[in-house]
Tab-separated table of C-alpha atoms in Angstrom:
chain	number	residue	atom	x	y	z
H	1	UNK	CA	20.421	21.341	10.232
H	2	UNK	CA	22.605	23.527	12.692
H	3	UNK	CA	19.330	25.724	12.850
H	4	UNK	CA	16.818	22.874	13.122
H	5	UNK	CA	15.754	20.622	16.057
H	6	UNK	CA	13.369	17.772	14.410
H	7	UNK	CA	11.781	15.369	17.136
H	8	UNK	CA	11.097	13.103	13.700
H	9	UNK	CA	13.381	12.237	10.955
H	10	UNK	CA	11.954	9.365	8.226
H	11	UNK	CA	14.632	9.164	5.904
H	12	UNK	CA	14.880	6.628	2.827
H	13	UNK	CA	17.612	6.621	1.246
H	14	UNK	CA	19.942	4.583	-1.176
H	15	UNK	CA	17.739	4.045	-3.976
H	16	UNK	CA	19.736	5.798	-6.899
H	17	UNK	CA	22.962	4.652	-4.994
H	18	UNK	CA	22.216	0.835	-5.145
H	19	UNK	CA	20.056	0.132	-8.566
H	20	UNK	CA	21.080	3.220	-10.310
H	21	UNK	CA	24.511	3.901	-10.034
H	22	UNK	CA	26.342	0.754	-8.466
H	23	UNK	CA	23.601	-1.778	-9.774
H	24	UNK	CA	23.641	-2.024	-13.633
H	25	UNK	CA	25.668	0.539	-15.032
H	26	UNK	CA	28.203	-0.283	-17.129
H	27	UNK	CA	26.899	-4.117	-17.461
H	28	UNK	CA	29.079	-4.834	-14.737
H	29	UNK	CA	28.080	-7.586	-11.894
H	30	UNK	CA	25.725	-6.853	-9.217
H	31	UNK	CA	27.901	-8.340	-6.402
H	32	UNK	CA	30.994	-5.894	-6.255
H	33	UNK	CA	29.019	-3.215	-7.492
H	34	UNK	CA	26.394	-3.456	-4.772
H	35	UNK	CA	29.401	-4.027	-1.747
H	36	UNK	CA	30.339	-0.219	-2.949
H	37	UNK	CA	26.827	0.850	-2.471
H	38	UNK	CA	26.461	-0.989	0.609
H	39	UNK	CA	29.915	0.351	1.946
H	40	UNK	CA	29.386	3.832	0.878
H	41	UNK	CA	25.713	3.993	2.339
H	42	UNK	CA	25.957	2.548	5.801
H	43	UNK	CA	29.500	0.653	6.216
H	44	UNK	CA	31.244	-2.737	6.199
H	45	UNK	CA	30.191	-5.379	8.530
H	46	UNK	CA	32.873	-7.517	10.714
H	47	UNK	CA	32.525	-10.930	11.086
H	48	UNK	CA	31.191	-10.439	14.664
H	49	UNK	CA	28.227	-8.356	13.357
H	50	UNK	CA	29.875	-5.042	14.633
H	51	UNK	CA	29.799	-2.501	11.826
H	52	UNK	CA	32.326	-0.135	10.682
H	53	UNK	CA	30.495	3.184	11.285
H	54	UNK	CA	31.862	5.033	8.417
H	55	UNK	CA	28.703	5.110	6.343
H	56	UNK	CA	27.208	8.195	4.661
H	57	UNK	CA	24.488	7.020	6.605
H	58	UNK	CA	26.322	7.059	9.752
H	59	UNK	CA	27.744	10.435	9.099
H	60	UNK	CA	23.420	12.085	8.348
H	61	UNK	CA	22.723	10.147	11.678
H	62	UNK	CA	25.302	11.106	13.966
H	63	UNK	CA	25.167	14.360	12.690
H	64	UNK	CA	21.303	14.261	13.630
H	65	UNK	CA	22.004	12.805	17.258
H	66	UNK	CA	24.137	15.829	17.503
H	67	UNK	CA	21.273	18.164	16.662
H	68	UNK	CA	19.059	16.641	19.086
H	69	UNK	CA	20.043	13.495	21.068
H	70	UNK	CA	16.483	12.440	21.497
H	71	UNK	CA	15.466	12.626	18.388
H	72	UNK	CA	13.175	9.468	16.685
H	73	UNK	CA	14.893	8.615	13.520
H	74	UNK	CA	12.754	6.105	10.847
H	75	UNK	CA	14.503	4.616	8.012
H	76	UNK	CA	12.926	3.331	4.898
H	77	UNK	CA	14.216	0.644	3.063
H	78	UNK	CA	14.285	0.397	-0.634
H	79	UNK	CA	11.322	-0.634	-2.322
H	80	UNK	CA	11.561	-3.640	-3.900
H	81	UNK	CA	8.113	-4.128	-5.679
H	82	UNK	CA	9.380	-4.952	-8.970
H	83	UNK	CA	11.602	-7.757	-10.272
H	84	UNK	CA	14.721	-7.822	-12.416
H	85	UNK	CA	13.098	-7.405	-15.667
H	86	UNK	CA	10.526	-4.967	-15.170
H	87	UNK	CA	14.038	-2.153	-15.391
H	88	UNK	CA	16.298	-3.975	-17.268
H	89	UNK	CA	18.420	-5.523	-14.235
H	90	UNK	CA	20.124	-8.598	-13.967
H	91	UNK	CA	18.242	-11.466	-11.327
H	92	UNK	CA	21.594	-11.249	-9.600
H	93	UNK	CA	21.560	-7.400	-9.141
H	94	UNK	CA	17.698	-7.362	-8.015
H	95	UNK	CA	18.703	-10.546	-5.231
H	96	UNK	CA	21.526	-8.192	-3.969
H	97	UNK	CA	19.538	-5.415	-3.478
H	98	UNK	CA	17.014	-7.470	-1.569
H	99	UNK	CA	20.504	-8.506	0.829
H	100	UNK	CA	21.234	-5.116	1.065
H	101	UNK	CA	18.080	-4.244	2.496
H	102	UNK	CA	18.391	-6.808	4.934
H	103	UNK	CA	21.768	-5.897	5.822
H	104	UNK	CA	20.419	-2.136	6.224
H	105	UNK	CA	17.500	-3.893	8.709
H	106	UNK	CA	20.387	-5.108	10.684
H	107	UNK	CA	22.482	-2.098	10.520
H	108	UNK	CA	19.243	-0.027	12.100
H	109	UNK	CA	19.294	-2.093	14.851
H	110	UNK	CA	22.930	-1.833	15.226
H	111	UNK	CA	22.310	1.939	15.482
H	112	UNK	CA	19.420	1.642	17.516
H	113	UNK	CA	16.938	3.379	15.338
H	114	UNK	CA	13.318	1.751	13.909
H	115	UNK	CA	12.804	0.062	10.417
H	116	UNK	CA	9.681	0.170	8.707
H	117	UNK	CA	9.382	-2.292	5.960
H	118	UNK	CA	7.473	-0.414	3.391
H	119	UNK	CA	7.714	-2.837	0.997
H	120	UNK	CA	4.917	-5.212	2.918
H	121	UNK	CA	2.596	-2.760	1.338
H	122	UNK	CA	4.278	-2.761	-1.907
H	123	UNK	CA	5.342	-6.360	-2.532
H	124	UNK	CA	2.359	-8.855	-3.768
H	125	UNK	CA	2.663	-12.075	-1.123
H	126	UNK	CA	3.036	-13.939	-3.997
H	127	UNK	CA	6.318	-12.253	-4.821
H	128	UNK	CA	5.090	-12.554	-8.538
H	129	UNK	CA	5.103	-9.514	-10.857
H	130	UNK	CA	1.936	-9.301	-12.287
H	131	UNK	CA	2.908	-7.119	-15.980
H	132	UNK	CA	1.831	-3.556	-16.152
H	133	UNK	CA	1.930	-3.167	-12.244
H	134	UNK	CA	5.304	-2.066	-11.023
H	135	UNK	CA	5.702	0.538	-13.696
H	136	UNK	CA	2.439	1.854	-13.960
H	137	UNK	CA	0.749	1.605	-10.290
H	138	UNK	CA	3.894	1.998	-7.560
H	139	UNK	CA	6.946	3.224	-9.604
H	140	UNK	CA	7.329	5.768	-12.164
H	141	UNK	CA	7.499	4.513	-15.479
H	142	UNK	CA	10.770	6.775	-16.304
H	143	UNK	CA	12.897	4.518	-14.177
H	144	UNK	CA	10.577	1.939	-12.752
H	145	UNK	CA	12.595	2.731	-9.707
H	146	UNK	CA	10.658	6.042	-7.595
H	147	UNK	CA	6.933	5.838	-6.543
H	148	UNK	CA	4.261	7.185	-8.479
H	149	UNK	CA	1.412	8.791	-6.107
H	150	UNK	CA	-0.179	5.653	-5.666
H	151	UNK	CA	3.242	4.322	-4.278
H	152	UNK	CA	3.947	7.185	-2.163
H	153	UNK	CA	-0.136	6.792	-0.723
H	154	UNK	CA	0.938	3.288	0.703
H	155	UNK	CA	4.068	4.637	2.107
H	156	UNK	CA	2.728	7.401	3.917
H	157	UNK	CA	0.054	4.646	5.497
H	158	UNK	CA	3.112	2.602	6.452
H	159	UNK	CA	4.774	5.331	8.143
H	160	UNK	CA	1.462	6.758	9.674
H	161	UNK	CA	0.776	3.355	10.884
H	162	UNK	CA	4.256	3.230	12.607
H	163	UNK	CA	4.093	6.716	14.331
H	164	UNK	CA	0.044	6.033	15.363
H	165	UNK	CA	-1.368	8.761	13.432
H	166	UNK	CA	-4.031	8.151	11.599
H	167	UNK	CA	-5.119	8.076	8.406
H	168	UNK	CA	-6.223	10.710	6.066
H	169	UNK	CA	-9.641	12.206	5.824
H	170	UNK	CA	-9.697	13.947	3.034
H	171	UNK	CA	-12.241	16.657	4.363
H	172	UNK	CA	-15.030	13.920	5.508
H	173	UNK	CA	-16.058	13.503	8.940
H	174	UNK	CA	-15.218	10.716	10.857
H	175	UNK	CA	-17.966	8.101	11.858
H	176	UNK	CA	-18.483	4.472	12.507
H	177	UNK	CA	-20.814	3.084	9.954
H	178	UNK	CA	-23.681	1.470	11.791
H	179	UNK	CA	-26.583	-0.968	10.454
H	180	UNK	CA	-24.403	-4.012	9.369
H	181	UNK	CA	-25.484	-7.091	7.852
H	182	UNK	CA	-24.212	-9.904	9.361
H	183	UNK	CA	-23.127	-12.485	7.580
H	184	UNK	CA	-25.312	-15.003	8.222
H	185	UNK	CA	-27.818	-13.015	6.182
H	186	UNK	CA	-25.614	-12.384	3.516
H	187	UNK	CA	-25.650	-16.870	3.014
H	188	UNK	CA	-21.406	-17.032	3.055
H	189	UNK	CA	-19.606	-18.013	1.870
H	190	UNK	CA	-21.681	-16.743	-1.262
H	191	UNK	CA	-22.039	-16.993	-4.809
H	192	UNK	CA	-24.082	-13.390	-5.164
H	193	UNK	CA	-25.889	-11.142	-2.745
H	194	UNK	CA	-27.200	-7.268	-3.044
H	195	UNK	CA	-27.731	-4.763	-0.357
H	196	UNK	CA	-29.625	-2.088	-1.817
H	197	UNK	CA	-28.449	1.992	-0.471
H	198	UNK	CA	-31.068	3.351	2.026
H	199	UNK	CA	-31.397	6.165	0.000
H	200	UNK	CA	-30.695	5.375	-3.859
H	201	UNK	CA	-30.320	9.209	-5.003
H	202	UNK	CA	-28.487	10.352	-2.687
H	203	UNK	CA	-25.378	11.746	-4.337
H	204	UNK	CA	-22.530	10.361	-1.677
H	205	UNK	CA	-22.078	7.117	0.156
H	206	UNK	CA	-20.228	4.929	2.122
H	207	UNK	CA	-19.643	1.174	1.945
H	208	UNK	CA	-17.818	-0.717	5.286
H	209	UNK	CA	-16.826	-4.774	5.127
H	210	UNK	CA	-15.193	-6.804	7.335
H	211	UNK	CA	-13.538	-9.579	4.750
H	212	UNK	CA	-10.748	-11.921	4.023
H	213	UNK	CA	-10.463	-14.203	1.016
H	214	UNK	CA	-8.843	-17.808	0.294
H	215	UNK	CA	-6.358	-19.432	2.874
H	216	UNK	CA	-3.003	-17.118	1.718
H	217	UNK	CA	0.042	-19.648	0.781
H	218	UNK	CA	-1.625	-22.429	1.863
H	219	UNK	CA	-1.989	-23.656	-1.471
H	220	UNK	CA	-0.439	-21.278	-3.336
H	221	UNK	CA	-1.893	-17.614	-4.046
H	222	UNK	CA	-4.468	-16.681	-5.859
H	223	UNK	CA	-4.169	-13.498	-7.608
H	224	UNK	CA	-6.990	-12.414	-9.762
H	225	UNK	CA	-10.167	-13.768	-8.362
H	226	UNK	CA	-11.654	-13.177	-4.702
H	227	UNK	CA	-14.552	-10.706	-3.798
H	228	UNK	CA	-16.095	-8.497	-6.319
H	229	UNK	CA	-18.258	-5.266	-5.145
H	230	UNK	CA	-20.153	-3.472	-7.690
H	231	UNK	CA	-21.575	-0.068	-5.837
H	232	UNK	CA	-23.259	3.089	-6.997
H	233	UNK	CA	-26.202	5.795	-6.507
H	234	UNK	CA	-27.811	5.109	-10.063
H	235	UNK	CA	-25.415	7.821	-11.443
H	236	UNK	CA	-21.243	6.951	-10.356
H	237	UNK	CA	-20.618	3.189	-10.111
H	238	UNK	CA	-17.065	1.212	-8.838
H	239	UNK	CA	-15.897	-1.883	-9.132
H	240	UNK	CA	-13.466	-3.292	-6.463
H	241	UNK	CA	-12.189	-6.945	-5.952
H	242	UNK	CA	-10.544	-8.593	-3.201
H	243	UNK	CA	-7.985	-11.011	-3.819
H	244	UNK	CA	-5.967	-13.750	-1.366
H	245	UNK	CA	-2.893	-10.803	-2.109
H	246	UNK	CA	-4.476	-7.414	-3.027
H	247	UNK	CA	-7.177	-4.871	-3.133
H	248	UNK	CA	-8.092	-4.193	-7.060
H	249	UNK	CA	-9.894	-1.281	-8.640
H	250	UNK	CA	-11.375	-0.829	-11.825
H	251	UNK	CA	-14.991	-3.157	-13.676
H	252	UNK	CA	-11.144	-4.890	-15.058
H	253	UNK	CA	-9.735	-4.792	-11.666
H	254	UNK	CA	-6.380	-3.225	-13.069
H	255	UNK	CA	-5.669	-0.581	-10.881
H	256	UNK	CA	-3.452	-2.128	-7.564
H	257	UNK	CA	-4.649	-0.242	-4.786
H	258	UNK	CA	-2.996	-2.408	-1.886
H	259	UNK	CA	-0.646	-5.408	-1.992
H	260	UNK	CA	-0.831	-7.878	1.298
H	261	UNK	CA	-1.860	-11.386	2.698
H	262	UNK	CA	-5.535	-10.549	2.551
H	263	UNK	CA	-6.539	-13.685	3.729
H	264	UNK	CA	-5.714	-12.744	6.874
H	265	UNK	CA	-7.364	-9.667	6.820
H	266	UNK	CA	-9.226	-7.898	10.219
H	267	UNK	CA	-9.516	-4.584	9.109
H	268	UNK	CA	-12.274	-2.565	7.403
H	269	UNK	CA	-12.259	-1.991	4.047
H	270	UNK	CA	-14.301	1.622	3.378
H	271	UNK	CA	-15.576	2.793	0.077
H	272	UNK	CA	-16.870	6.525	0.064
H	273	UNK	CA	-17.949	8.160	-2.899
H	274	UNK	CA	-17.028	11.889	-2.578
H	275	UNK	CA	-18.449	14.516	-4.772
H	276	UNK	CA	-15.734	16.547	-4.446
H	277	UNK	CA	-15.207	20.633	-2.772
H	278	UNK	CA	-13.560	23.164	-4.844
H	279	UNK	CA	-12.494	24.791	-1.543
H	280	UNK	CA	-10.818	21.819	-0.118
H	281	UNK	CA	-9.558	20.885	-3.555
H	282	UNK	CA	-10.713	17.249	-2.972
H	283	UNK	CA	-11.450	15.829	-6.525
H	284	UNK	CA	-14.760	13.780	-7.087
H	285	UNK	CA	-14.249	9.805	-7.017
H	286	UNK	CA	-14.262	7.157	-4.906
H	287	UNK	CA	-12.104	6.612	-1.944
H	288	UNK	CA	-10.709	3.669	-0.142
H	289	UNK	CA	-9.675	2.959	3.496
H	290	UNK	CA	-8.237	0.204	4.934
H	291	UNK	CA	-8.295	0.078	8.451
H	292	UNK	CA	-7.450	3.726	9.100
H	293	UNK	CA	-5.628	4.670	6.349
H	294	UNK	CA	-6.055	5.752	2.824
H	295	UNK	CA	-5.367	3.561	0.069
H	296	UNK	CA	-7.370	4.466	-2.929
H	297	UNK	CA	-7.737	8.533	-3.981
H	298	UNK	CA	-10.436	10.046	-6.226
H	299	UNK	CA	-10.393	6.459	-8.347
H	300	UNK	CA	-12.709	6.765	-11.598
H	301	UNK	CA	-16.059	5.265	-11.718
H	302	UNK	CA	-17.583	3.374	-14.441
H	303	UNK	CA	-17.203	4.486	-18.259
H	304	UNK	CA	-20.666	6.941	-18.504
H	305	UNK	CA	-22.302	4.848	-20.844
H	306	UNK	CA	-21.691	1.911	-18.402
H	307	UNK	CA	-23.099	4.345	-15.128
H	308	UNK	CA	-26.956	4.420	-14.471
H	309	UNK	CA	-27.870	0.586	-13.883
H	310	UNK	CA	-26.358	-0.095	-10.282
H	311	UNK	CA	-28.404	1.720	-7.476
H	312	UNK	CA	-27.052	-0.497	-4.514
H	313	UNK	CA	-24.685	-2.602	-3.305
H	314	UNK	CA	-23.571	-6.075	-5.147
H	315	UNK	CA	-20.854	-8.544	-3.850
H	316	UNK	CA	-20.298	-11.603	-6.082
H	317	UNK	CA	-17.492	-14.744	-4.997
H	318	UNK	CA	-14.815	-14.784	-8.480
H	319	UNK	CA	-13.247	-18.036	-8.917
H	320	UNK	CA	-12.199	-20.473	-6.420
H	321	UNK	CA	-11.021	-18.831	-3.304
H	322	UNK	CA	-12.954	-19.141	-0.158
H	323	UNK	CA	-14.516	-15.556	0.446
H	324	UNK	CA	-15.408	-14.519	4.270
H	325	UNK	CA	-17.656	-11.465	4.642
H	326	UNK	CA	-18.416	-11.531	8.206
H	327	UNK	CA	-20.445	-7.672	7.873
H	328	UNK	CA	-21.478	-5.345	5.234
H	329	UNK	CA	-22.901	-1.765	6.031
H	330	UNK	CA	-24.167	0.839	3.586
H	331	UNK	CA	-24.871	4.683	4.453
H	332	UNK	CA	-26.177	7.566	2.831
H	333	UNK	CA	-23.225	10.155	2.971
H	334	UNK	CA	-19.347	10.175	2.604
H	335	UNK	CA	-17.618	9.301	5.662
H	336	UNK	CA	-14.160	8.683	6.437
H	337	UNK	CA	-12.940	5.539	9.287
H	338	UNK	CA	-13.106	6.741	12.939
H	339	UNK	CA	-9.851	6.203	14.305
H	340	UNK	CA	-9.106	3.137	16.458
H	341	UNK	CA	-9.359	3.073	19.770
């Protein structure tokens, strides 16, 4: 560092320190065990809410202040997607890392740095793990504990988000897709409509909506059923679904791209399909923006045998939720969101 003068540090840090080596090991309690962690990472607290200072975290900080006084410095939480059983931990150490967190929110503003809560992105509203998802979609099945890619694409949204960059383009130009449907033509809330491509053989596309789905926890959240699209050029089809909590991929809707209150939802969802450019090194697949950002990379079509029969755009209403599609708009060629104003 001596030789460095960052403007930007975005530092998470902890996670072996609180699950791995203070939360389970040895069988012992999560509460003692997690007051080391806590202590060792960023300090004791008083009584007063004045904090001790003597953190490692405290030392990488002031030691960064040193460097360069003005200096932004972003901390991460711990994610948090999973629950106790999905790695083996106790309830009781899971609920202490979820007060450490906290504690490290406070701490943050003690030290007069920014938080950015990662885990709103990673944690399904309904705070229920759905099986096969932590492991296999945000955190690597080795530990169940560090982000896979898909985890560490959400992240990097969060974090762009919070600095104002935007997202990811992934070599497409940026445009605003034009020629929307309204919704009154589309009859919503809707058991089934189709908006066929403008050009049906044209080998790249993009799909825009402006939707939400079902009333959040209103009456509880709905998790599997919501908005289905069904898009392709007559050769590479995708399925996506909406949900009250998520954004699902896959004709089994498997794949977690995004975890969040969708029903309140005002951003665009984007699907582009991309046909790839060995010079870029963009792999062929669809791709999927919300709002700005990328949330979905080079996801799989269809099984081949299952490609060839959708040349359009179909949205179909699953289940009971309420499903609010106030514009749909379909273009020939792969674009990526313009970036908001």
């Amino acid at each position: 560092m001596p030789t460095q003068t960052p403007d930007l540090v975005v530092m998470m840090i902890g996670t072996n320190d609180t699950f791995g080596d203070y939360g389970n090991k040895g069988g012992v309690g999560a509460g003692d065990n997690m007051l080391k962690a806590q202590n060792n990472l960023i300090g004791s607290v008083a009584e007063n809410g004045t904090w001790s200072g003597t953190g490692d975290l405290d030392v990488i900080v002031d030691s960064l202040r040193k460097v360069n006084p003005g200096m932004r410095i972003i901390i991460l939480p711990i994610p948090t997607w999973h629950d106790a059983r999905r790695n083996n931990n106790k309830a009781d150490d899971f609920a202490a890392l979820m007060a450490y967190n906290e504690n490290l929110k406070k701490w943050v503003n003690a030290k007069k740095l920014e938080f950015v809560d990662i885990n709103e992105v990673l944690v399904n509203p309904s705070g229920e793990d759905k099986p096969g998802v932590a492991e296999v979609q945000f955190f690597h099945a080795v530990d169940r504990l560090h982000p896979t890619v898909q985890g560490d694409l959400l992240i990097a949204a969060k974090v762009a988000a919070a600095l104002g960059v935007p997202g990811r383009t992934v070599g497409l130009p940026r445009k605003a897709v034009v020629n929307h449907t309204p919704a009154t033509d589309l009859k919503a809330p809707f058991t089934r409509a189709a908006l066929p491509l403008p050009q049906i053989s044209c080998p790249t596309f993009t799909v825009s909506v402006n939707c939400s789905v079902g009333n959040g926890a209103t009456e509880g959240w709905v998790t599997n059923e919501g908005l289905r699209f069904t898009l392709g050029n007559g050769e590479n089809t995708g399925v996506m679904t909406v949900t009250e909590s998520a954004v699902l991929w896959g004709e089994k809707a498997d794949k977690v791209l995004y975890c969040a209150d969708m029903s309140a939802n005002q951003q665009e969802l984007r699907v582009a399909y991309v046909t790839g450019d060995a010079a870029t090194g963009y792999t062929p697949g669809f791709y999927v923006w919300l709002g700005e950002h990328l949330i979905g990379e080079a996801l799989p079509g269809m099984a081949p045998e299952l490609n060839g029969h959708v040349k359009g755009v179909f949205l179909s209403r699953r289940g009971t939720p309420e499903v609010r599609v106030e514009s749909v708009a379909v273009e020939s060629g792969a674009y990526a969101p313009p970036v908001a104003e």
